[in-house]
PDB file of C-alpha atoms in Angstrom:
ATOM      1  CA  UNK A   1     -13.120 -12.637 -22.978  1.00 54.00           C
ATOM      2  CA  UNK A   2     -10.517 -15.222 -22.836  1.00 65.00           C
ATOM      3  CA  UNK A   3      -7.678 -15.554 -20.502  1.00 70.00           C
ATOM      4  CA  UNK A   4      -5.302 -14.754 -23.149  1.00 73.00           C
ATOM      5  CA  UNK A   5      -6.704 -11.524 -22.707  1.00 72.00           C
ATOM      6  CA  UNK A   6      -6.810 -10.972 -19.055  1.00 72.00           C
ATOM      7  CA  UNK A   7      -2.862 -12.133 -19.279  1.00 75.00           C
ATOM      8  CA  UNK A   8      -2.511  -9.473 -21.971  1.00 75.00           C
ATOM      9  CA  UNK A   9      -4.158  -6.946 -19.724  1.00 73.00           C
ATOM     10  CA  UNK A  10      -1.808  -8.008 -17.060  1.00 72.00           C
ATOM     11  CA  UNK A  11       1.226  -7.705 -19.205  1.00 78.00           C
ATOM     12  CA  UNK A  12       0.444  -4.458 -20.253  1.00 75.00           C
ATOM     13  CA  UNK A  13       0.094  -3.182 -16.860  1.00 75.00           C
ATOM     14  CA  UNK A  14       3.221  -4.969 -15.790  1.00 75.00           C
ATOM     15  CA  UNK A  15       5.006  -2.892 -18.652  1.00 74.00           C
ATOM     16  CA  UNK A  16       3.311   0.593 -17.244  1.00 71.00           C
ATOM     17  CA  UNK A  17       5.179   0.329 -13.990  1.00 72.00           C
ATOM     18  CA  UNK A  18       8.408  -1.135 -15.315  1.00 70.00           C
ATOM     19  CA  UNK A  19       8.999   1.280 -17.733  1.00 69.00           C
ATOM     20  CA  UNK A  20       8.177   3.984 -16.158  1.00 71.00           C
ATOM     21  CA  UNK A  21      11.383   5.202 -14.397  1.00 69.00           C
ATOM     22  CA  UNK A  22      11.819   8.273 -13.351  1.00 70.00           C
ATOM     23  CA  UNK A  23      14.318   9.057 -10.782  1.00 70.00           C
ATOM     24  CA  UNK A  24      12.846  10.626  -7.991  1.00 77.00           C
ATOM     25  CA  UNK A  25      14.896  13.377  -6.306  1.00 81.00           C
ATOM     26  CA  UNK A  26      14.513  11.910  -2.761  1.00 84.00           C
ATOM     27  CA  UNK A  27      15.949   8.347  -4.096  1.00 87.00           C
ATOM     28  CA  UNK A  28      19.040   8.501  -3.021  1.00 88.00           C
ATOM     29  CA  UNK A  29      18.379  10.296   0.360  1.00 87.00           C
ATOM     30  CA  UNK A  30      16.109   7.369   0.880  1.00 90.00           C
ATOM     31  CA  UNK A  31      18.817   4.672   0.819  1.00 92.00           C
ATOM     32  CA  UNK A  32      21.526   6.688   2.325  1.00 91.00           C
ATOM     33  CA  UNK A  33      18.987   6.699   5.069  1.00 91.00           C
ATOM     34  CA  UNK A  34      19.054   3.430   5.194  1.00 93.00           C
ATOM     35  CA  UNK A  35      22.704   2.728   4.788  1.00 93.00           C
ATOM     36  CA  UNK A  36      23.015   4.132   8.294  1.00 92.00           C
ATOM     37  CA  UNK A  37      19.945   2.227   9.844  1.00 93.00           C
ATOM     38  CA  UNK A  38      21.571  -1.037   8.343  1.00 93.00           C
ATOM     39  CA  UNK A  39      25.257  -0.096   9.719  1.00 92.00           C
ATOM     40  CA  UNK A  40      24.433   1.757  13.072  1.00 92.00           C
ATOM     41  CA  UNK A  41      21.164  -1.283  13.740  1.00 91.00           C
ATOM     42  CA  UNK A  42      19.171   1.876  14.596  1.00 91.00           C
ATOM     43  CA  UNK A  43      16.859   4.495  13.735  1.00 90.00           C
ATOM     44  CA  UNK A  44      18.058   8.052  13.809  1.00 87.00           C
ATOM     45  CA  UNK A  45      16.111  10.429  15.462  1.00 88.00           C
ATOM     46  CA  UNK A  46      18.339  13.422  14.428  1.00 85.00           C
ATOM     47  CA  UNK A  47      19.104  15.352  11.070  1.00 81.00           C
ATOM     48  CA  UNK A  48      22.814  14.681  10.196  1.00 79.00           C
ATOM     49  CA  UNK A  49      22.468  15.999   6.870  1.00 79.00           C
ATOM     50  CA  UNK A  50      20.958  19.596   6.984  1.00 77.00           C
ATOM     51  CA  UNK A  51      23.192  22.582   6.744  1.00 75.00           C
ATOM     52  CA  UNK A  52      21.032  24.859   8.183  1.00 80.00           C
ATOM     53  CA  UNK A  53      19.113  22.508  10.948  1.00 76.00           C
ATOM     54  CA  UNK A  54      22.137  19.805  11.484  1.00 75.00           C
ATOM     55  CA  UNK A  55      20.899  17.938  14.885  1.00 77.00           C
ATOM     56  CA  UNK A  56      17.659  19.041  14.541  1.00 78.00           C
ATOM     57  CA  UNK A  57      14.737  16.305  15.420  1.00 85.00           C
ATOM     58  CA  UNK A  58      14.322  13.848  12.784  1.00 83.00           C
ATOM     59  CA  UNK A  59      11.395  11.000  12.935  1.00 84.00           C
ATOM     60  CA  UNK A  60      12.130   9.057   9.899  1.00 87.00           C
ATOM     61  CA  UNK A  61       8.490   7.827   9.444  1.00 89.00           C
ATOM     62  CA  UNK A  62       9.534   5.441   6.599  1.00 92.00           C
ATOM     63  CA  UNK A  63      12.657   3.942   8.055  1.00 92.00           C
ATOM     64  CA  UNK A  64      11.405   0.475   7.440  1.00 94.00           C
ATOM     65  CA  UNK A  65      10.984   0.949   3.441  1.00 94.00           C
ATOM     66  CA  UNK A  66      14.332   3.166   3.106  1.00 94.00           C
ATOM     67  CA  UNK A  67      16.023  -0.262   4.553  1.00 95.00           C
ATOM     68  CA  UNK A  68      14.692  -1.890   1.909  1.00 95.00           C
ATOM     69  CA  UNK A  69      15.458   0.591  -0.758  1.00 94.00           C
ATOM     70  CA  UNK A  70      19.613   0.548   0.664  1.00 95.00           C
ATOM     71  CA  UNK A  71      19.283  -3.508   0.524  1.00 95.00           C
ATOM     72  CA  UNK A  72      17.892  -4.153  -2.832  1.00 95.00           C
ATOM     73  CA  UNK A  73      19.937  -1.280  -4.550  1.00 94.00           C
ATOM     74  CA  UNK A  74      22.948  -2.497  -2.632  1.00 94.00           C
ATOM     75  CA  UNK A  75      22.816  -6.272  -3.524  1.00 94.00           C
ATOM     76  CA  UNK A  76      20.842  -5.815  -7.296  1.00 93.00           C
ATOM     77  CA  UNK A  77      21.632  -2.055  -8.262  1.00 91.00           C
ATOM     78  CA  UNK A  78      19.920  -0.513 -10.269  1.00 88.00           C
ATOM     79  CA  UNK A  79      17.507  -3.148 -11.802  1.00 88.00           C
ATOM     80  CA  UNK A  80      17.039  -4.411  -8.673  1.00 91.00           C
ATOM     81  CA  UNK A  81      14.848  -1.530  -7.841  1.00 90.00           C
ATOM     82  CA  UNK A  82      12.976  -1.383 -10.484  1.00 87.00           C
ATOM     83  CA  UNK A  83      12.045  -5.128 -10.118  1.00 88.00           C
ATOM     84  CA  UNK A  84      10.514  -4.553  -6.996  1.00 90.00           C
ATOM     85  CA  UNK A  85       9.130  -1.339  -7.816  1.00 88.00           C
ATOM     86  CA  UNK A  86       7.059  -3.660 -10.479  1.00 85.00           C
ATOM     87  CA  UNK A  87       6.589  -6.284  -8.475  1.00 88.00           C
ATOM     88  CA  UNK A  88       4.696  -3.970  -5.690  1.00 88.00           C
ATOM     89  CA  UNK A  89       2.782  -2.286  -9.016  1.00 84.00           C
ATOM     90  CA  UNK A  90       1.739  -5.920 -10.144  1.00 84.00           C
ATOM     91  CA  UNK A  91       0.551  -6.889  -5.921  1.00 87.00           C
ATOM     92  CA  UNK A  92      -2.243  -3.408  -6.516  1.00 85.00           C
ATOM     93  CA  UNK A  93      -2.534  -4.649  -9.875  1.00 82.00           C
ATOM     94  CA  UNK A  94      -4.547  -7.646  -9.077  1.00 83.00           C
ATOM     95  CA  UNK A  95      -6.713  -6.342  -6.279  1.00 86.00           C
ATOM     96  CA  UNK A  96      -7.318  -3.192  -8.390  1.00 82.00           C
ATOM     97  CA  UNK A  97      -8.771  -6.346 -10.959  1.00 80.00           C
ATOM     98  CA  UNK A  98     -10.320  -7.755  -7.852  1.00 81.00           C
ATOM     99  CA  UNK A  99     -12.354  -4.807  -6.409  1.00 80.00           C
ATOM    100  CA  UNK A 100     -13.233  -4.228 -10.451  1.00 76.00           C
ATOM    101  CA  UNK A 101     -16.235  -6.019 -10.159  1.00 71.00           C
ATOM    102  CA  UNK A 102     -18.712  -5.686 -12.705  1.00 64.00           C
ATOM    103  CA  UNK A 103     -21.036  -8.235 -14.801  1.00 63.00           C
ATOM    104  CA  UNK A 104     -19.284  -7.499 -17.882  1.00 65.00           C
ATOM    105  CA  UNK A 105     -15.577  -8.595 -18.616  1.00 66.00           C
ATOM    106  CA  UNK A 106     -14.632  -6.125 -21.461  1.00 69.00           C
ATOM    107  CA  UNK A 107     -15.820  -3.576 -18.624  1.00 71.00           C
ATOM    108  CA  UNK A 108     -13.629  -4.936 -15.983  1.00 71.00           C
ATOM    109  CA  UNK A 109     -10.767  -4.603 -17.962  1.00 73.00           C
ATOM    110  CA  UNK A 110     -11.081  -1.504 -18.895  1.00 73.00           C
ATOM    111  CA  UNK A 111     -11.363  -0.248 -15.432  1.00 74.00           C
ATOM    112  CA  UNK A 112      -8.686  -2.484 -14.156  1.00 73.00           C
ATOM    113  CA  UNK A 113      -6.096  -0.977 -17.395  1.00 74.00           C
ATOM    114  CA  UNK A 114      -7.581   2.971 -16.406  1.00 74.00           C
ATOM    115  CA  UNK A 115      -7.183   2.601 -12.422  1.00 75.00           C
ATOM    116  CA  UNK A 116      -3.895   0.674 -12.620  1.00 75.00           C
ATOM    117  CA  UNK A 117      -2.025   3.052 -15.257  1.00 71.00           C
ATOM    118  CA  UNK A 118      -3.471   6.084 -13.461  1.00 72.00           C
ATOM    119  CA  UNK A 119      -1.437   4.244 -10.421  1.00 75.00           C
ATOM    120  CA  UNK A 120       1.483   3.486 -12.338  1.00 72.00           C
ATOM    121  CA  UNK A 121       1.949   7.236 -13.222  1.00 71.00           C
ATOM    122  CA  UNK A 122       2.573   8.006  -9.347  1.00 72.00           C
ATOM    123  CA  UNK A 123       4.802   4.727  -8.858  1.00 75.00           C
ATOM    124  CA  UNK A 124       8.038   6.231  -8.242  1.00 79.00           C
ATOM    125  CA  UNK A 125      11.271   5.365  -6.352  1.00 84.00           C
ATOM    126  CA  UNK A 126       9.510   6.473  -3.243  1.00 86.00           C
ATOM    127  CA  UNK A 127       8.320   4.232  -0.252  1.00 89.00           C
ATOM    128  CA  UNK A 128       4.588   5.752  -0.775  1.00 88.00           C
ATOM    129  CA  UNK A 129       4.325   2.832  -3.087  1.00 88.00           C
ATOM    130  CA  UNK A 130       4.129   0.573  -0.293  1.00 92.00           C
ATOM    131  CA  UNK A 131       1.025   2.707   0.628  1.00 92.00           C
ATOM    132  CA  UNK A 132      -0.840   2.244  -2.117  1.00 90.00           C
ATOM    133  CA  UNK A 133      -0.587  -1.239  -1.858  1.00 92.00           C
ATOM    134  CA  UNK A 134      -1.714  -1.702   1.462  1.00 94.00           C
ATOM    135  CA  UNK A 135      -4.620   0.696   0.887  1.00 92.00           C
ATOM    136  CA  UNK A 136      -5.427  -1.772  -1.762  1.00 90.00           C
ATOM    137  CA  UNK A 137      -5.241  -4.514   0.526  1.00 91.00           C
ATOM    138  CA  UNK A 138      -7.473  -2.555   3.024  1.00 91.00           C
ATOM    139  CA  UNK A 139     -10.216  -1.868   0.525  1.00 88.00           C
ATOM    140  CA  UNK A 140     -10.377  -5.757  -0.822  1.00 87.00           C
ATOM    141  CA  UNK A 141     -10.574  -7.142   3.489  1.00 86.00           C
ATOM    142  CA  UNK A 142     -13.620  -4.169   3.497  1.00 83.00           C
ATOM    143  CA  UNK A 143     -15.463  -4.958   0.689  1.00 80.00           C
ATOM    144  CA  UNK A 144     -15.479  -8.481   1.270  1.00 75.00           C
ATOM    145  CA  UNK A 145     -18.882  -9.296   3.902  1.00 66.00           C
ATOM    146  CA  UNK A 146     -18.199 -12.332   5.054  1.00 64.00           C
ATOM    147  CA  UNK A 147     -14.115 -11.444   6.032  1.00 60.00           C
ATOM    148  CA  UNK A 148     -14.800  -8.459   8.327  1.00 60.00           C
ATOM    149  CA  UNK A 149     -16.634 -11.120  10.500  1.00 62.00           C
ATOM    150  CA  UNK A 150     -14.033 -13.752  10.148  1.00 69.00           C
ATOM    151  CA  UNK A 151     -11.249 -13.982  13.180  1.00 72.00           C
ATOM    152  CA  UNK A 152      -8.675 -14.054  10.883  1.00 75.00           C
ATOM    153  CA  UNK A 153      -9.326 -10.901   9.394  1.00 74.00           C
ATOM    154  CA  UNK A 154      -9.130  -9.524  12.903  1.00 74.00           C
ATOM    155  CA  UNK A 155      -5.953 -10.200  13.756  1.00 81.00           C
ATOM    156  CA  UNK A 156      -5.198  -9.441  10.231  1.00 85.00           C
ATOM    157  CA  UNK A 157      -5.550  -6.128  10.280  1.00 87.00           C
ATOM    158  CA  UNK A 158      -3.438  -4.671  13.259  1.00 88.00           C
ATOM    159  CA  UNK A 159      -0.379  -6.998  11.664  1.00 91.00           C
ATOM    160  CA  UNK A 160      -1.186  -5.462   7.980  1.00 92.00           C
ATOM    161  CA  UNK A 161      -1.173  -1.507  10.020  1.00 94.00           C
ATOM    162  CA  UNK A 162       1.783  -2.911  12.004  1.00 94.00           C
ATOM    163  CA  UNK A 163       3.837  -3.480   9.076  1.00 94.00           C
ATOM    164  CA  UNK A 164       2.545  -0.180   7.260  1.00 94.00           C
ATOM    165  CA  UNK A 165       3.398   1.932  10.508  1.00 94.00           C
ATOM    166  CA  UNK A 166       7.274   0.553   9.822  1.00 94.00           C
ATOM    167  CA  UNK A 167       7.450   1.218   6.298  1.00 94.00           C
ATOM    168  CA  UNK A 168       5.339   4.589   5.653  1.00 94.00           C
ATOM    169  CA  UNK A 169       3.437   7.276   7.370  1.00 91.00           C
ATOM    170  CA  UNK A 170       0.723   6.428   4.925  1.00 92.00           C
ATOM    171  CA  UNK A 171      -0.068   4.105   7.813  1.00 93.00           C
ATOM    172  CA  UNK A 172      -2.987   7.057   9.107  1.00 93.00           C
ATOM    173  CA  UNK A 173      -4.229   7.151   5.441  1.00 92.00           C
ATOM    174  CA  UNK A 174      -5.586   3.588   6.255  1.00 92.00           C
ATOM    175  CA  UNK A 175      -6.864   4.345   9.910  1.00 92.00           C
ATOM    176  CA  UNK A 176      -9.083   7.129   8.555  1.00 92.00           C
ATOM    177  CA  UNK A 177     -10.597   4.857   5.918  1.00 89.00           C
ATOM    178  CA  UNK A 178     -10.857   1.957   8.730  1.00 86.00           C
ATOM    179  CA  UNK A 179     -12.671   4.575  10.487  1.00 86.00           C
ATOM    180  CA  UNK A 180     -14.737   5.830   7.926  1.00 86.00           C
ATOM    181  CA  UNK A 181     -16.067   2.382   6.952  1.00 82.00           C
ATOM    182  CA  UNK A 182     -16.720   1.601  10.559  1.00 77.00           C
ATOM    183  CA  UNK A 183     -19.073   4.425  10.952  1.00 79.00           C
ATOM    184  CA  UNK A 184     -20.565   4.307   7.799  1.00 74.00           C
ATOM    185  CA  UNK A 185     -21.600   0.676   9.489  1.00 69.00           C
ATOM    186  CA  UNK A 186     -22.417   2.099  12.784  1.00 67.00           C
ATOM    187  CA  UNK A 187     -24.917   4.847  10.953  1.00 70.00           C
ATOM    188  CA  UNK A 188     -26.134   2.313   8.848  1.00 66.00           C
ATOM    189  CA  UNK A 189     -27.102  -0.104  11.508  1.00 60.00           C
ATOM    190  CA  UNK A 190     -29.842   2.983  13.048  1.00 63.00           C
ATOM    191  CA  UNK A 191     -30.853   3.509   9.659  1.00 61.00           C
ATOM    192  CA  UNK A 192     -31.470   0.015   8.438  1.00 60.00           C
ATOM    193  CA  UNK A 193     -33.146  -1.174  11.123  1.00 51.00           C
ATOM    194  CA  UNK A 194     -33.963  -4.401   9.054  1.00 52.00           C
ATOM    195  CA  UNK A 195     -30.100  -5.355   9.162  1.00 50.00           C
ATOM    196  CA  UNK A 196     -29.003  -3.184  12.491  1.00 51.00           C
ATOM    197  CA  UNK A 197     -27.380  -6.478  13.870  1.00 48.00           C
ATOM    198  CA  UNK A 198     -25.646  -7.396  11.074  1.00 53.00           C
ATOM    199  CA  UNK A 199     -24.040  -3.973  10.579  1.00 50.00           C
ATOM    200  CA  UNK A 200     -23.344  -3.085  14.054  1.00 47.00           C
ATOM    201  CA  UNK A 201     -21.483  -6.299  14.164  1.00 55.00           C
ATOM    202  CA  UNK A 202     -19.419  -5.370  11.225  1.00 55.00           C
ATOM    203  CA  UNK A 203     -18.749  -2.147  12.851  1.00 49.00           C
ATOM    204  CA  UNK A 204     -17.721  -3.940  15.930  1.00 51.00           C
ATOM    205  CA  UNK A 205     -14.974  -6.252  14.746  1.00 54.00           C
ATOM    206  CA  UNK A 206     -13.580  -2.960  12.807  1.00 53.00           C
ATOM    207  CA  UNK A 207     -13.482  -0.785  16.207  1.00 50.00           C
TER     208      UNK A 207
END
């Protein structure tokens, strides 16, 4: 296929998530949220809104991506969030067209236009988005051989779950699939005793 078609494909994906815009209840709750992180330079740790639990113990979990929210909507309204709710769609986009790999094109891009318009139906107004892309992320570093052994990659990693832990509770999503993968490599170095070192390795720089 030529790459008038892959930029099709890409188009068409880029369309899913723009144009699908459905305000999510919590929207606005989001950025008021972070209207008062932004004005008070801090996170609150108590429910000011509740009627029937005012003061009660708040851990805003997403505090980091509810900033972001009250910023772009404050400075580009409306379109502004949908612009980067596209923009984050597009970032899975490609490594959902990246893990995709199969021998035949036509193939690929069918599974990368299923996958990423099965995505695009959840991609609300919510900060889960930013989950989805770092799971993406995740998943590429892990099925990549040669970067789990690469020092980058290791100091990589804790920045990437650094950053998610600020943005989204999602953040533990990732740590059970880091630790998934690093026992599947653990297992797999007793098993396949052939390739024990090379696995245990792996399993190594993950731990």
């Amino acid at each position: 296929l030529s790459k008038g078609a892959v930029l099709f494909c890409f188009l068409m994906v880029a369309a899913f998530f723009y144009f699908l815009r459905v305000a999510d209840p919590d929207l606005c709750w989001h950025m008021k949220a972070g209207e008062i992180i932004g004005r008070t330079y801090d996170v609150p740790r108590h429910d000011v809104y509740s009627f029937t639990a005012l003061n009660g113990k708040w851990t805003d979990h997403e505090w980091g991506m509810n900033l972001i929210l009250y910023y772009v909507y404050s400075l580009l309204g409306d379109s502004g969030l949908t612009v980067l709710k596209t923009l984050i769609g597009l970032g899975i986009a490609v490594i959902i067209y990246r893990l995709a790999r199969v021998p035949h094109r036509g193939i690929q891009l069918l599974v990368f236009l299923l996958v990423s318009q099965a995505v695009a139906c959840f991609a609300l107004y919510r900060p889960q988005l930013v989950t989805y892309l770092f799971i993406a992320i995740l998943l590429l570093i892990l099925s990549q051989r040669e970067s789990i052994s690469n020092k980058r990659t290791v100091v990589f990693i804790p920045v990437l779950f650094f950053l998610w832990a600020n943005l989204h509770g999602g953040f533990l999503a990732g740590l059970a699939l880091l630790a998934g993968y690093a026992c599947v490599s653990w297992a797999r170095g007793f098993w396949d005793l052939g390739f024990c070192a090379e696995h245990w390795r792996r399993a190594a720089h993950l731990t």
